[in-house]
Coordinates of C-alpha atoms and ligand atoms in Angstrom, one line a residue:
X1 CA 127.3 150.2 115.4
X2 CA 124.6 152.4 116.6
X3 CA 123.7 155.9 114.5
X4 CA 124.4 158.7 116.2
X5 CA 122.6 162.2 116.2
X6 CA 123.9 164.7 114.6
X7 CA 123.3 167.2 117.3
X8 CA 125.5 165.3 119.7
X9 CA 128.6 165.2 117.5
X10 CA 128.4 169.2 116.7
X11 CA 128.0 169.8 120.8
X12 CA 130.5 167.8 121.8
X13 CA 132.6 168.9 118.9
X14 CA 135.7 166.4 119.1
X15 CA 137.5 164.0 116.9
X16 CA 136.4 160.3 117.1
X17 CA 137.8 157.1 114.6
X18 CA 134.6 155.7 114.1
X19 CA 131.0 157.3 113.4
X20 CA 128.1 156.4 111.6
X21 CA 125.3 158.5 110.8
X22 CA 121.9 159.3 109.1
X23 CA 119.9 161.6 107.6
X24 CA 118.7 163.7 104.2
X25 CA 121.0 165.4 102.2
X26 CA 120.5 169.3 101.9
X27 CA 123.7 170.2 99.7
X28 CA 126.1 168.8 97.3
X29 CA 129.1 171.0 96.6
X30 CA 131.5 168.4 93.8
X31 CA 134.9 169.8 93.8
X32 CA 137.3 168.1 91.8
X33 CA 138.8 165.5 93.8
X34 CA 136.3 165.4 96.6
X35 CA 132.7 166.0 97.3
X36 CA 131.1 167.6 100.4
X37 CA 127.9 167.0 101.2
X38 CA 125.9 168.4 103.8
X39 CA 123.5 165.5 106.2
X40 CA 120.6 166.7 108.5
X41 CA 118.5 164.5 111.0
X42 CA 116.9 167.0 112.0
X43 CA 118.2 166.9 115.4
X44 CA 119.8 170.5 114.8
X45 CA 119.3 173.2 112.8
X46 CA 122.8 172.7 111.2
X47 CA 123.8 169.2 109.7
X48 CA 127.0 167.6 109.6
X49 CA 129.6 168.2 106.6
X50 CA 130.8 165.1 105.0
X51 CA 133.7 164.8 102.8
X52 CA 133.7 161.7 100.0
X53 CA 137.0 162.0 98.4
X54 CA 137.6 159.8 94.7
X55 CA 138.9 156.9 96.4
X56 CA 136.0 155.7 97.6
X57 CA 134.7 152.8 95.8
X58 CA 131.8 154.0 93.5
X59 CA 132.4 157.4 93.8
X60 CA 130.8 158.4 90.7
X61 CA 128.1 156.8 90.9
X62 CA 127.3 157.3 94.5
X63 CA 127.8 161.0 94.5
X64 CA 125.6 161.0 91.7
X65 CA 122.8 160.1 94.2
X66 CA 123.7 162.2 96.6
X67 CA 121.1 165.4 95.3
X68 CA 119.6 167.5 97.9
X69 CA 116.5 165.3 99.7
X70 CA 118.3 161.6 99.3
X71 CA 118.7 159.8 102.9
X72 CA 121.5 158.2 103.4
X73 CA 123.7 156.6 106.1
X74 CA 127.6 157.5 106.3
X75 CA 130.4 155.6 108.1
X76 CA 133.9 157.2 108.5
X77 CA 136.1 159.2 110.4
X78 CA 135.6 162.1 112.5
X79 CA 138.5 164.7 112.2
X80 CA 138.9 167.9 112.9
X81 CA 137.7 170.5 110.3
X82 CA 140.2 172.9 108.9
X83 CA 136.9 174.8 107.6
X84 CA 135.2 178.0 109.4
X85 CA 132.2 177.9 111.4
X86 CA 132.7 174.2 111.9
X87 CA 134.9 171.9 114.0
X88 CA 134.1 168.5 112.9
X89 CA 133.7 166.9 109.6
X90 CA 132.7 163.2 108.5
X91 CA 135.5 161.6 106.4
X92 CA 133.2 159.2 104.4
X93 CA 134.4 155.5 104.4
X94 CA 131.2 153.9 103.6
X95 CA 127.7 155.4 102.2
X96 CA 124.0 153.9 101.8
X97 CA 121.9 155.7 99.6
X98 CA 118.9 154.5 101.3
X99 CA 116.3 156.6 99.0
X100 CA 117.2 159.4 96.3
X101 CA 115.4 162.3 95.1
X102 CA 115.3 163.7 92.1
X103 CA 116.6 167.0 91.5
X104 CA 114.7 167.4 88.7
X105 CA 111.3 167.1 90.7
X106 CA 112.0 167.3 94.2
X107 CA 110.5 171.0 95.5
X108 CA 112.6 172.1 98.1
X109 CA 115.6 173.3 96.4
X110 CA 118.4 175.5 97.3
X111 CA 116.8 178.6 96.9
X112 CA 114.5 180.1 99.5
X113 CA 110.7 179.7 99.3
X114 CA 107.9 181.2 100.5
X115 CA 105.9 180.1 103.8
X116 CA 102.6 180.2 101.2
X117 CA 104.2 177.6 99.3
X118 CA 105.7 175.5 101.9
X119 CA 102.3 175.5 103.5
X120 CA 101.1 173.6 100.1
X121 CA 104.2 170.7 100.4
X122 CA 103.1 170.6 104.1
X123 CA 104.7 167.0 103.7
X124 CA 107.9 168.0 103.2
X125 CA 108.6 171.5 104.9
X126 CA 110.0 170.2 107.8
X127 CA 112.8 169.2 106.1
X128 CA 113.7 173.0 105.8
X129 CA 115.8 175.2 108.5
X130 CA 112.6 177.6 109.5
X131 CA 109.9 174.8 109.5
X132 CA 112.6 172.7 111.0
X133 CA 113.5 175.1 114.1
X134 CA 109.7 176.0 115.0
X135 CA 109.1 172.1 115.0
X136 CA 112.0 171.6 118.0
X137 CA 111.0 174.6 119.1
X138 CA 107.2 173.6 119.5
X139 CA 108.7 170.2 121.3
X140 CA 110.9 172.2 123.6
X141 CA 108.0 174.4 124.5
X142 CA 106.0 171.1 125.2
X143 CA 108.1 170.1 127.0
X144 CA 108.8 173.5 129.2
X145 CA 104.9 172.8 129.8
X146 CA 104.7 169.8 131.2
X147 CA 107.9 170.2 133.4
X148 CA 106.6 173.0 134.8
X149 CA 102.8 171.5 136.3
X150 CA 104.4 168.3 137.1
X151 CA 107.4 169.6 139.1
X152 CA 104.2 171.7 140.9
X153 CA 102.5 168.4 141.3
X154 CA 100.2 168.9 139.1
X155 CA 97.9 166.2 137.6
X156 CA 97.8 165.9 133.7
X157 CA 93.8 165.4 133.4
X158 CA 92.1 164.3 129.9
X159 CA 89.5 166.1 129.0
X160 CA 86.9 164.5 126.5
X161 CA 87.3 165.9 123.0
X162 CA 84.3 164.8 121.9
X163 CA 81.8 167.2 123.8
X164 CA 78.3 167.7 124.4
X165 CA 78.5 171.2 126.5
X166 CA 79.4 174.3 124.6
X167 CA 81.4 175.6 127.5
X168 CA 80.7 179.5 126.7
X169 CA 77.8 179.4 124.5
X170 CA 80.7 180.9 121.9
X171 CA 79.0 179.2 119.2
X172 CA 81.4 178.2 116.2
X173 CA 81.1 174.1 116.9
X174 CA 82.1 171.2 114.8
X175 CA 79.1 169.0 114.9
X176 CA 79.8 165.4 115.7
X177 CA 77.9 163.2 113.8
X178 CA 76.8 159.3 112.2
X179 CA 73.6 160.2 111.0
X180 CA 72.9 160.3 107.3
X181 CA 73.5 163.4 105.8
X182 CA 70.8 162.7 103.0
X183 CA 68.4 161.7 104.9
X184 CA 68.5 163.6 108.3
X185 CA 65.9 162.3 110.8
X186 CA 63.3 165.5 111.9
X187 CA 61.8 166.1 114.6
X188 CA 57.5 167.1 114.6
X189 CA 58.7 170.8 114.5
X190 CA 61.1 169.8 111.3
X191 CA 64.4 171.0 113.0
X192 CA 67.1 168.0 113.3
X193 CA 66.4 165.1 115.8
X194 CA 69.5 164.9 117.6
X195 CA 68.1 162.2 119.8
X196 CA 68.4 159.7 116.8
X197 CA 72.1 160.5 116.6
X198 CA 75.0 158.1 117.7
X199 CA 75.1 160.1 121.8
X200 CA 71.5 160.6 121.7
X201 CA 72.0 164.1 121.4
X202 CA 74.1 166.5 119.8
X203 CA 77.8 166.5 120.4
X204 CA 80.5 168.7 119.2
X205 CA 84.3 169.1 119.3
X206 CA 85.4 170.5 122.2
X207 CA 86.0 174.0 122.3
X208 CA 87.9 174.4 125.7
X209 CA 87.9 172.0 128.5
X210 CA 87.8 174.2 131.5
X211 CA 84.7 172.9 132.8
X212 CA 85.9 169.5 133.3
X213 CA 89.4 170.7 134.1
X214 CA 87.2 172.4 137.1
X215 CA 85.5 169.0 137.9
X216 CA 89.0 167.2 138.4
X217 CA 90.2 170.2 140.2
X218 CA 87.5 169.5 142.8
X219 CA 89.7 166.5 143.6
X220 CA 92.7 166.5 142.8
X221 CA 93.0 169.9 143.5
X222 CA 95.7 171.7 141.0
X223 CA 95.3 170.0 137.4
X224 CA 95.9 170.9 134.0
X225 CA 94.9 170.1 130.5
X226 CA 97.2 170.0 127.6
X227 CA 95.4 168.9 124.3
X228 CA 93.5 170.1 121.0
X229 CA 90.6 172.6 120.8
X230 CA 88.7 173.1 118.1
X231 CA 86.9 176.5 116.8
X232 CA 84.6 176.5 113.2
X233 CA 85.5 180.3 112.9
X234 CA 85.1 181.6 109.8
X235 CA 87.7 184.1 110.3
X236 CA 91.0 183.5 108.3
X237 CA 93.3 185.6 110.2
X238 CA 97.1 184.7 110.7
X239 CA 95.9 184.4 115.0
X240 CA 93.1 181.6 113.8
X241 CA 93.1 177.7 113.4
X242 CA 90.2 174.9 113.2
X243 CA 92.4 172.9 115.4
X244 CA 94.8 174.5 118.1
X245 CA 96.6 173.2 121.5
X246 CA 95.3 174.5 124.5
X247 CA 97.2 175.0 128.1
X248 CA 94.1 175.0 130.8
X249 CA 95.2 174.8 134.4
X250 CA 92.5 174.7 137.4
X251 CA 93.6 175.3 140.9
X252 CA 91.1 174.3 144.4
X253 CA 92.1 176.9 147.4
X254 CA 93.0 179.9 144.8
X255 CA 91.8 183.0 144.4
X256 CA 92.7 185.6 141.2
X257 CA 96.2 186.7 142.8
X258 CA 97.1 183.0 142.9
X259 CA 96.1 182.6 139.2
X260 CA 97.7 185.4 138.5
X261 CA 101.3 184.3 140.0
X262 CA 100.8 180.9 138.7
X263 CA 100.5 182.0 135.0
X264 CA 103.7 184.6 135.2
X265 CA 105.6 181.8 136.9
X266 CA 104.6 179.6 133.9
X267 CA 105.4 182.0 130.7
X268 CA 108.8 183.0 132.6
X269 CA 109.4 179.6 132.7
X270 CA 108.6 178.3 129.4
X271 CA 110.4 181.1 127.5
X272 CA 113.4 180.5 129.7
X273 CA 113.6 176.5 129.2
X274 CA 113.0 176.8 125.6
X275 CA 115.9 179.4 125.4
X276 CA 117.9 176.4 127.0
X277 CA 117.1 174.1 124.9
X278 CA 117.4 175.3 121.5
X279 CA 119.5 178.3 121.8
X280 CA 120.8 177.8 117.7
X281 CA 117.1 177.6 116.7
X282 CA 116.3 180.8 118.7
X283 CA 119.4 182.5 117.4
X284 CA 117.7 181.6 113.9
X285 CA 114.8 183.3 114.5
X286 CA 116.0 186.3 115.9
X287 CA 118.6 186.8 113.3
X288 CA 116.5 185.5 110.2
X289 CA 112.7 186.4 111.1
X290 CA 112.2 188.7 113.9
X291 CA 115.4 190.4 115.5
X292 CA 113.5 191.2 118.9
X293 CA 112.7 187.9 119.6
X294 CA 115.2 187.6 122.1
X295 CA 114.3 190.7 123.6
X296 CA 110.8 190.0 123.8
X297 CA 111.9 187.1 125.6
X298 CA 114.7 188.6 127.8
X299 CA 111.8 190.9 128.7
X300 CA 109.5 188.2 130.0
X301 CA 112.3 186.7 131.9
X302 CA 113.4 189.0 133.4
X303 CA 110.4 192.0 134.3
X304 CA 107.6 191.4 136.7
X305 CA 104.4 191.6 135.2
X306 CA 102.8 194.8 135.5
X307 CA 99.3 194.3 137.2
X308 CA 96.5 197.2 136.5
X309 CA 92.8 196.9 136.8
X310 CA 90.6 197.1 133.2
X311 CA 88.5 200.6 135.1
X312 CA 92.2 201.4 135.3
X313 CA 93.4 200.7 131.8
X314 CA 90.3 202.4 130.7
X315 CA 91.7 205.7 131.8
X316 CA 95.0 204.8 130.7
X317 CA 93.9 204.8 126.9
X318 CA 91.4 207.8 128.0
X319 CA 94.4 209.6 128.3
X320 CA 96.8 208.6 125.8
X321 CA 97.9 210.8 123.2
X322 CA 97.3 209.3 119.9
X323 CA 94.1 207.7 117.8
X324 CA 92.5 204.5 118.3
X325 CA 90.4 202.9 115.5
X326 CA 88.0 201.3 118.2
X327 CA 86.3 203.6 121.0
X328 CA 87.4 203.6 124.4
X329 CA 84.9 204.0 126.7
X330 CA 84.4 201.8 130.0
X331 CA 81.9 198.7 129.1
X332 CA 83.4 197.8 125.7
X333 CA 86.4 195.1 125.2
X334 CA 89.6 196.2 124.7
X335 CA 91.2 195.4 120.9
X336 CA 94.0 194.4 120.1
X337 CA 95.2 198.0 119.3
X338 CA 94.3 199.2 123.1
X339 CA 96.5 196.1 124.6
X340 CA 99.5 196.3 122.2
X341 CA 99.1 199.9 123.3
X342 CA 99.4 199.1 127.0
X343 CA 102.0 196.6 127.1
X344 CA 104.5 198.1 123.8
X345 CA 104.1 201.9 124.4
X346 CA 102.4 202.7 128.1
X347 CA 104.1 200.0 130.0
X348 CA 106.7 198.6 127.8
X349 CA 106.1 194.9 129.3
X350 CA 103.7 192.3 130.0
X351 CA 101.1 193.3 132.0
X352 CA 98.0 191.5 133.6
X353 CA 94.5 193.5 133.2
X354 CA 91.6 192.3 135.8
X355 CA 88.1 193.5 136.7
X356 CA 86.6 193.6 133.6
X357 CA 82.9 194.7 133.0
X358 CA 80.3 191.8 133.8
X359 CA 79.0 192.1 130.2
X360 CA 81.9 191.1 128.2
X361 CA 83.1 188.2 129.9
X362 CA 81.9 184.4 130.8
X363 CA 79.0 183.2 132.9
X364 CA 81.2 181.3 135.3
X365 CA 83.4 184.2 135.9
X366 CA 83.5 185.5 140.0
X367 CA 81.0 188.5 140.7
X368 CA 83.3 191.4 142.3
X369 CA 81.5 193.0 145.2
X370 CA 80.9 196.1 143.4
X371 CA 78.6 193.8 141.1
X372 CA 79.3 195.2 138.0
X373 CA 82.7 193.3 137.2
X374 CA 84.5 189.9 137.5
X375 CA 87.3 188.5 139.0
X376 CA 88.6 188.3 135.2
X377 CA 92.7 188.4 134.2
X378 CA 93.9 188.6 130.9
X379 CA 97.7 189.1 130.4
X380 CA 98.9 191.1 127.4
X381 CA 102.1 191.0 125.9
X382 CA 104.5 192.9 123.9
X383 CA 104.2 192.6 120.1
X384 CA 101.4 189.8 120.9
X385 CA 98.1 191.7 122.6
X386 CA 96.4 188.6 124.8
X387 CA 98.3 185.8 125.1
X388 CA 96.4 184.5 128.6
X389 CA 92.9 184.6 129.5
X390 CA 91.4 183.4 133.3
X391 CA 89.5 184.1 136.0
X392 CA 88.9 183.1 139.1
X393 CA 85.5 181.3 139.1
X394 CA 82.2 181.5 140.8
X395 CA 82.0 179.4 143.9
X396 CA 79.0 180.5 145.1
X397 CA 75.9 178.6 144.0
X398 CA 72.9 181.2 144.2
X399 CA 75.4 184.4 142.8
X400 CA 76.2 181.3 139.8
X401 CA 72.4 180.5 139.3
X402 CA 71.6 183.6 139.2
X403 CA 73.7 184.4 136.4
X404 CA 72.6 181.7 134.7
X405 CA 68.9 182.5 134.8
X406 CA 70.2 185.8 133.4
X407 CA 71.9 185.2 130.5
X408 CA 68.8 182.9 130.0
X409 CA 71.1 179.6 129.5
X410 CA 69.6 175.9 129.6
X411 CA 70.0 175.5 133.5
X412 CA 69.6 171.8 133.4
X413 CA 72.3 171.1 131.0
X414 CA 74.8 172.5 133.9
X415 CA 73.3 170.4 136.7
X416 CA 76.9 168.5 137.2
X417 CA 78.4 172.2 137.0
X418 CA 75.8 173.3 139.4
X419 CA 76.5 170.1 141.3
X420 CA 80.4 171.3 141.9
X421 CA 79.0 174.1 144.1
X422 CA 76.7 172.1 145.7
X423 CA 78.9 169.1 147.7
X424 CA 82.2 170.5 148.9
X425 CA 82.5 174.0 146.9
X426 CA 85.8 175.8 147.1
X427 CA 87.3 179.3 145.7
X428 CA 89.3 178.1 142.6
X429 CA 91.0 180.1 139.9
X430 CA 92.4 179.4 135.9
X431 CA 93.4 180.0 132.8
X432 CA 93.5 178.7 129.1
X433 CA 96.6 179.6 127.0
X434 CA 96.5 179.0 123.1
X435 CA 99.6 177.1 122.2
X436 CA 100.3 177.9 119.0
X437 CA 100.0 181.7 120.0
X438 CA 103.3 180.9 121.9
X439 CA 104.9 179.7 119.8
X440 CA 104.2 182.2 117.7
X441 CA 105.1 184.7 119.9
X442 CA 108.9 182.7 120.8
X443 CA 109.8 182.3 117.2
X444 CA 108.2 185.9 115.4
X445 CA 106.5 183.6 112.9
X446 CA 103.9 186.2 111.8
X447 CA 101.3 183.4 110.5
X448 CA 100.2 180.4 113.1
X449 CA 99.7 178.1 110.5
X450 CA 103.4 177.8 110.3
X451 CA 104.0 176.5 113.9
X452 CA 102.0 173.5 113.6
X453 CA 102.8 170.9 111.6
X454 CA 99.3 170.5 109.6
X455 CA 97.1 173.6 110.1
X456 CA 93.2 173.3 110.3
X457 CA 91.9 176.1 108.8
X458 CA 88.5 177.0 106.5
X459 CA 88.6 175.1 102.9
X460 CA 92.1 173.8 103.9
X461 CA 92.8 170.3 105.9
X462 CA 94.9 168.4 103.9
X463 CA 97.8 166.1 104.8
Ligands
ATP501 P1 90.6 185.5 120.2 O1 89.9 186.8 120.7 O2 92.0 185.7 119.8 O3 89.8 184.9 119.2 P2 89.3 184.0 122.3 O4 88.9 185.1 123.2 O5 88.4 183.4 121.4 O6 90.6 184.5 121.5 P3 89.6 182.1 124.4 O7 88.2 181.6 124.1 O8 89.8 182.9 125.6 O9 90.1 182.9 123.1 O10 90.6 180.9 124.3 C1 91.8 180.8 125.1 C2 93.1 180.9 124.3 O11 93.1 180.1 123.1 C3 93.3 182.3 123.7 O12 93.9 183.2 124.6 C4 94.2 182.1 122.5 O13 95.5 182.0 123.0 C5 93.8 180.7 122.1 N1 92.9 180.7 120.9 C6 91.6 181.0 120.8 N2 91.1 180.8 119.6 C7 92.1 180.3 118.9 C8 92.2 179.8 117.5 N3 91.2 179.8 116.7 N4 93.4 179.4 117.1 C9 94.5 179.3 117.9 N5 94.5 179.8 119.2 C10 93.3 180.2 119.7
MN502 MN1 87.9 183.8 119.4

C-alpha cells in the first residue's frame, strides 16, 4: 500500500477504509482506554491525530514507544473526527515503531524553545512548527522563483562558484586554496605566490555572479542566476550570512524602466504564489511571529511601486520632520533608517529609488547624462529597507574604460568584460536579490540565520 502525505488527507479532509502513513511523533496524550498521538511528515504544519485504543495487540508496550521524536508508520481507518479543529482522525490498526527517542534525552520537547537554542540542535529544528513552516516556505518561494523566469523564457545560467574576479572590488573574499598553509610559497617581494596555487592564481568564492550572468545575457538574451554567494564579513548582524542565495537576472534590449518592471513583476509574484501555496504556514507566521506579515504582503500585491529619484528622496528626508542618526545630505548613501523612512512613514509602500550619486555605486553602473549619477535602482520595502539592488549597465565601451582607469582598477583582468562591449554590445539592465532577505521579510523572522537550514556565519559552520 503506498504512504500517503499527511497534507493530502487534512485537504481533502474525508473518510477513507484504508490508510497508511509516516512520520515523527510530536505528542502523546494516554487517556485511559485509548491513546492519541499526534504524526507529522512534515508535509504540513499540522500532523495527523491518531487514536490507538487497548485492543490493539501490544498496546502497552507500543505506546510506550510512542514519545515525542519516534518515527513510525500507522495503518488503520480514516473516520470522521468528533474532535474541534479537525475532521479526520487515524484509527490505528497496525503501528511500526521504526526508531524511538528517548524522552529523557531527546531536546525538542513540548515546551517552546528559543531560536538561539534551536540554532545549536540545527540537526533537529526542523522537526519543529516555526523551523518547519520557514523551510516549506523557503521551497515555495523557490519555487515562485523559478516559475516566474521560466514562464518569461528565461534561461537558468550557472555561474562558477569558484571565482577568480572580485566582481565589485567589495573585498570580504573566501580564498580558494591547495597550497600548504605551513609552508606558503613567496614570491621575490615576500607577498604570497599565487601563481604556485592549484588555478595559477588566486581564486575566491564568488561573491555575486552578475558579470557572467551579463556574459550569457549577451546570448541568450534574458537569463538568471539562482545559487549561493558567499561574503567573509565580519559583521554579525541578524541581515548577514557567509553563505546566502542570490536571485541575479540580466536582460539584452533593456534599459532601467524595463528592470524596474521586471523586478516589481517578480516580488508581486513571489509573495503571491507563496501565499498560495502555504497559506497555513503563512497564517503561522502572522499569528505567532509577526502579525503584519500578511499585510506587508497584501501591500506588495496589491500597490504599485512608488518610483522617485535618489536627488528626490534626498529632499524628501531634507524635509522630514523628525531626527535621523546618519546625515542627509546629497552624495552620501542612504541607511537603513532614511529607506524604512521612505517606504513605512513618507510613502507607506515599496518604492524604487534611482539616480544615485556616481560615487557610491559600482563601476559598471550606466553614466546618466548629467554625469554625476547612474542609472542605479534600489527598491525599498516596508519593515525591510533594501530588499533589491540593479542597474542598468554600461554599454558603452570608452564611458566604461574610462571609469575603469578611474577608479584605478586592474584593466586587464576585465578584458572579456571589456570584450562584451566590444563585438555586438547592447543596452542591458539587472538586479541581484538576496534570498534569505525574502524570506525573511515573508515570514517576520527577525534573524536570517533561521531561514536557512545551516547558516554560515563568523566562528559558526557546523552541521
Ligand atoms: P548590505 O548593504 O545589506 O550588506 P550589499 O549592498 O552588500 O547589502 P549587494 O552587494 O547589493 O548587497 O548584494 C545583493 C543582495 O544580496 C542584497 O540586496 C541583499 O539582499 C543580499 N545580501 C548581501 N549581502 C548579504 C549577506 N551577507 N547575507 C545575506 N544576504 C545578503
Ligand atoms: Mn554588504
Amino acid at each position: 500500500m503506498t504512504t500517503r502525505r499527511i497534507l493530502d488527507l487534512l485537504r481533502t479532509g474525508q473518510p477513507e477504509e484504508s490508510v497508511t502513513i509516516q512520520g515523527w511523533v510530536r505528542t502523546k496524550r494516554e487517556q485511559k482506554e485509548f491513546c492519541f498521538v499526534e504524526v507529522n511528515d512534515g508535509s504540513s504544519m499540522a500532523g495527523l491525530q491518531t487514536i490507538l485504543s487497548q485492543d490493539l495487540p501490544d498496546y502497552e508496550a507500543i505506546v510506550k514507544k510512542l514519545n515525542t521524536g519516534a518515527s513510525v508508520e500507522m495503518a488503520g481507518v480514516l473516520a470522521a473526527s468528533p474532535a474541534k479543529g479537525q475532521r479526520i482522525e487515524l484509527q490505528v490498526a497496525s503501528v511500526t515503531v521504526y526508531g524511538e527517542a528517548d524522552p529523557e534525552t531527546y531536546p525538542l520537547q513540548k515546551k517552546r524553545h528559543s531560536f538561539e537554542f534551536l540554532r545549536d540542535i540545527a540537526h533537529l529544528r526542523a522537526r519543529t512548527n516555526t523551523l518547519g513552516a520557514v523551510f516549506r516556505v523557503r521551497n515555495a518561494c523557490a519555487t515562485a522563483v523559478h516559475q516566474f523566469f521560466q514562464e518569461r523564457g528565461f534561461l537558468w545560467v550557472h555561474t562558477p562558484i569558484i571565482s577568480a574576479n572580485d566582481c565589485e572590488g567589495a573585498g570580504e573574499l573566501f580564498t580558494v586554496t591547495t597550497m600548504n598553509l605551513k609552508d606558503v610559497p613567496k614570491t621575490k617581494e615576500q607577498e604570497i605566490d599565487y601563481s604556485q596555487d592549484f588555478f595559477g592564481r588566486r581564486a575566491f568564492l564568488t561573491v555575486s555572479g552578475q558579470l557572467e550572468a551579463e556574459i550569457m545575457a549577451m546570448a541568450f538574451t534574458n537569463v538568471y542566476t539562482f545559487g549561493p554567494t558567499f561574503r567573509a564579513e565580519n559583521s554579525n548582524t541578524s541581515r548577514h550570512l557567509a553563505e546566502f542565495w542570490m536571485i541575479e537576472p540580466e536582460m539584452a534590449f533593456c534599459d532601467l524602466i524595463g528592470n524596474m518592471d521586471l523586478a516589481e513583476a517578480f516580488l508581486k509574484h513571489i509573495f503571491k504564489s507563496v501565499l498560495e501555496a502555504c497559506p497555513e504556514d503563512m497564517q503561522f507566521f502572522n499569528d505567532r511571529i509577526d502579525n503584519t506579515v500578511m499585510v506587508t504582503a497584501e501591500n506588495i500585491i496589491n500597490n504599485e511601486f512608488e518610483r522617485i529619484t535618489y536627488t528626490e528622496a534626498i529632499a524628501l528626508l531634507e524635509k522630514a520632520d523628525r531626527k535621523f542618526e546618519y546625515p542627509v545630505s546629497w552624495g552620501l548613501d542612504l541607511q537603513s533608517e532614511h529607506e524604512r523612512y521612505l517606504a513605512e512613514e513618507k510613502f507607506k509602500k515599496p518604492l524604487i529609488v534611482t539616480d544615485y550619486p556616481t560615487a557610491i555605486k559600482a563601476f559598471y553602473m550606466r553614466l546618466n547624462e548629467d554625469g554625476k549619477t547612474v542609472r542605479a535602482m534600489d527598491i525599498l520595502a516596508p519593515k525591510i529597507g533594501e530588499i533589491v539592488g540593479g542597474s542598468q549597465r554600461e554599454e558603452r565601451l570608452d564611458v566604461l574604460e574610462r571609469r575603469i582607469e578611474e577608479l584605478g582598477m586592474p584593466k586587464e583582468e576585465l578584458w572579456w568584460y571589456l570584450d562584451l562591449r566590444r563585438f555586438g554590445t547592447v543596452p542591458h539592465a539587472g538586479f541581484g536579490l538576496g534570498f534569505e532577505r525574502v524570506v525573511q521579510f515573508m515570514t517576520g523572522m527577525t534573524n536570517i540565520r533561521d531561514v536557512i537550514p545551516f547558516p554560515r556565519t563568523p566562528l559558526s559552520a557546523d552541521f
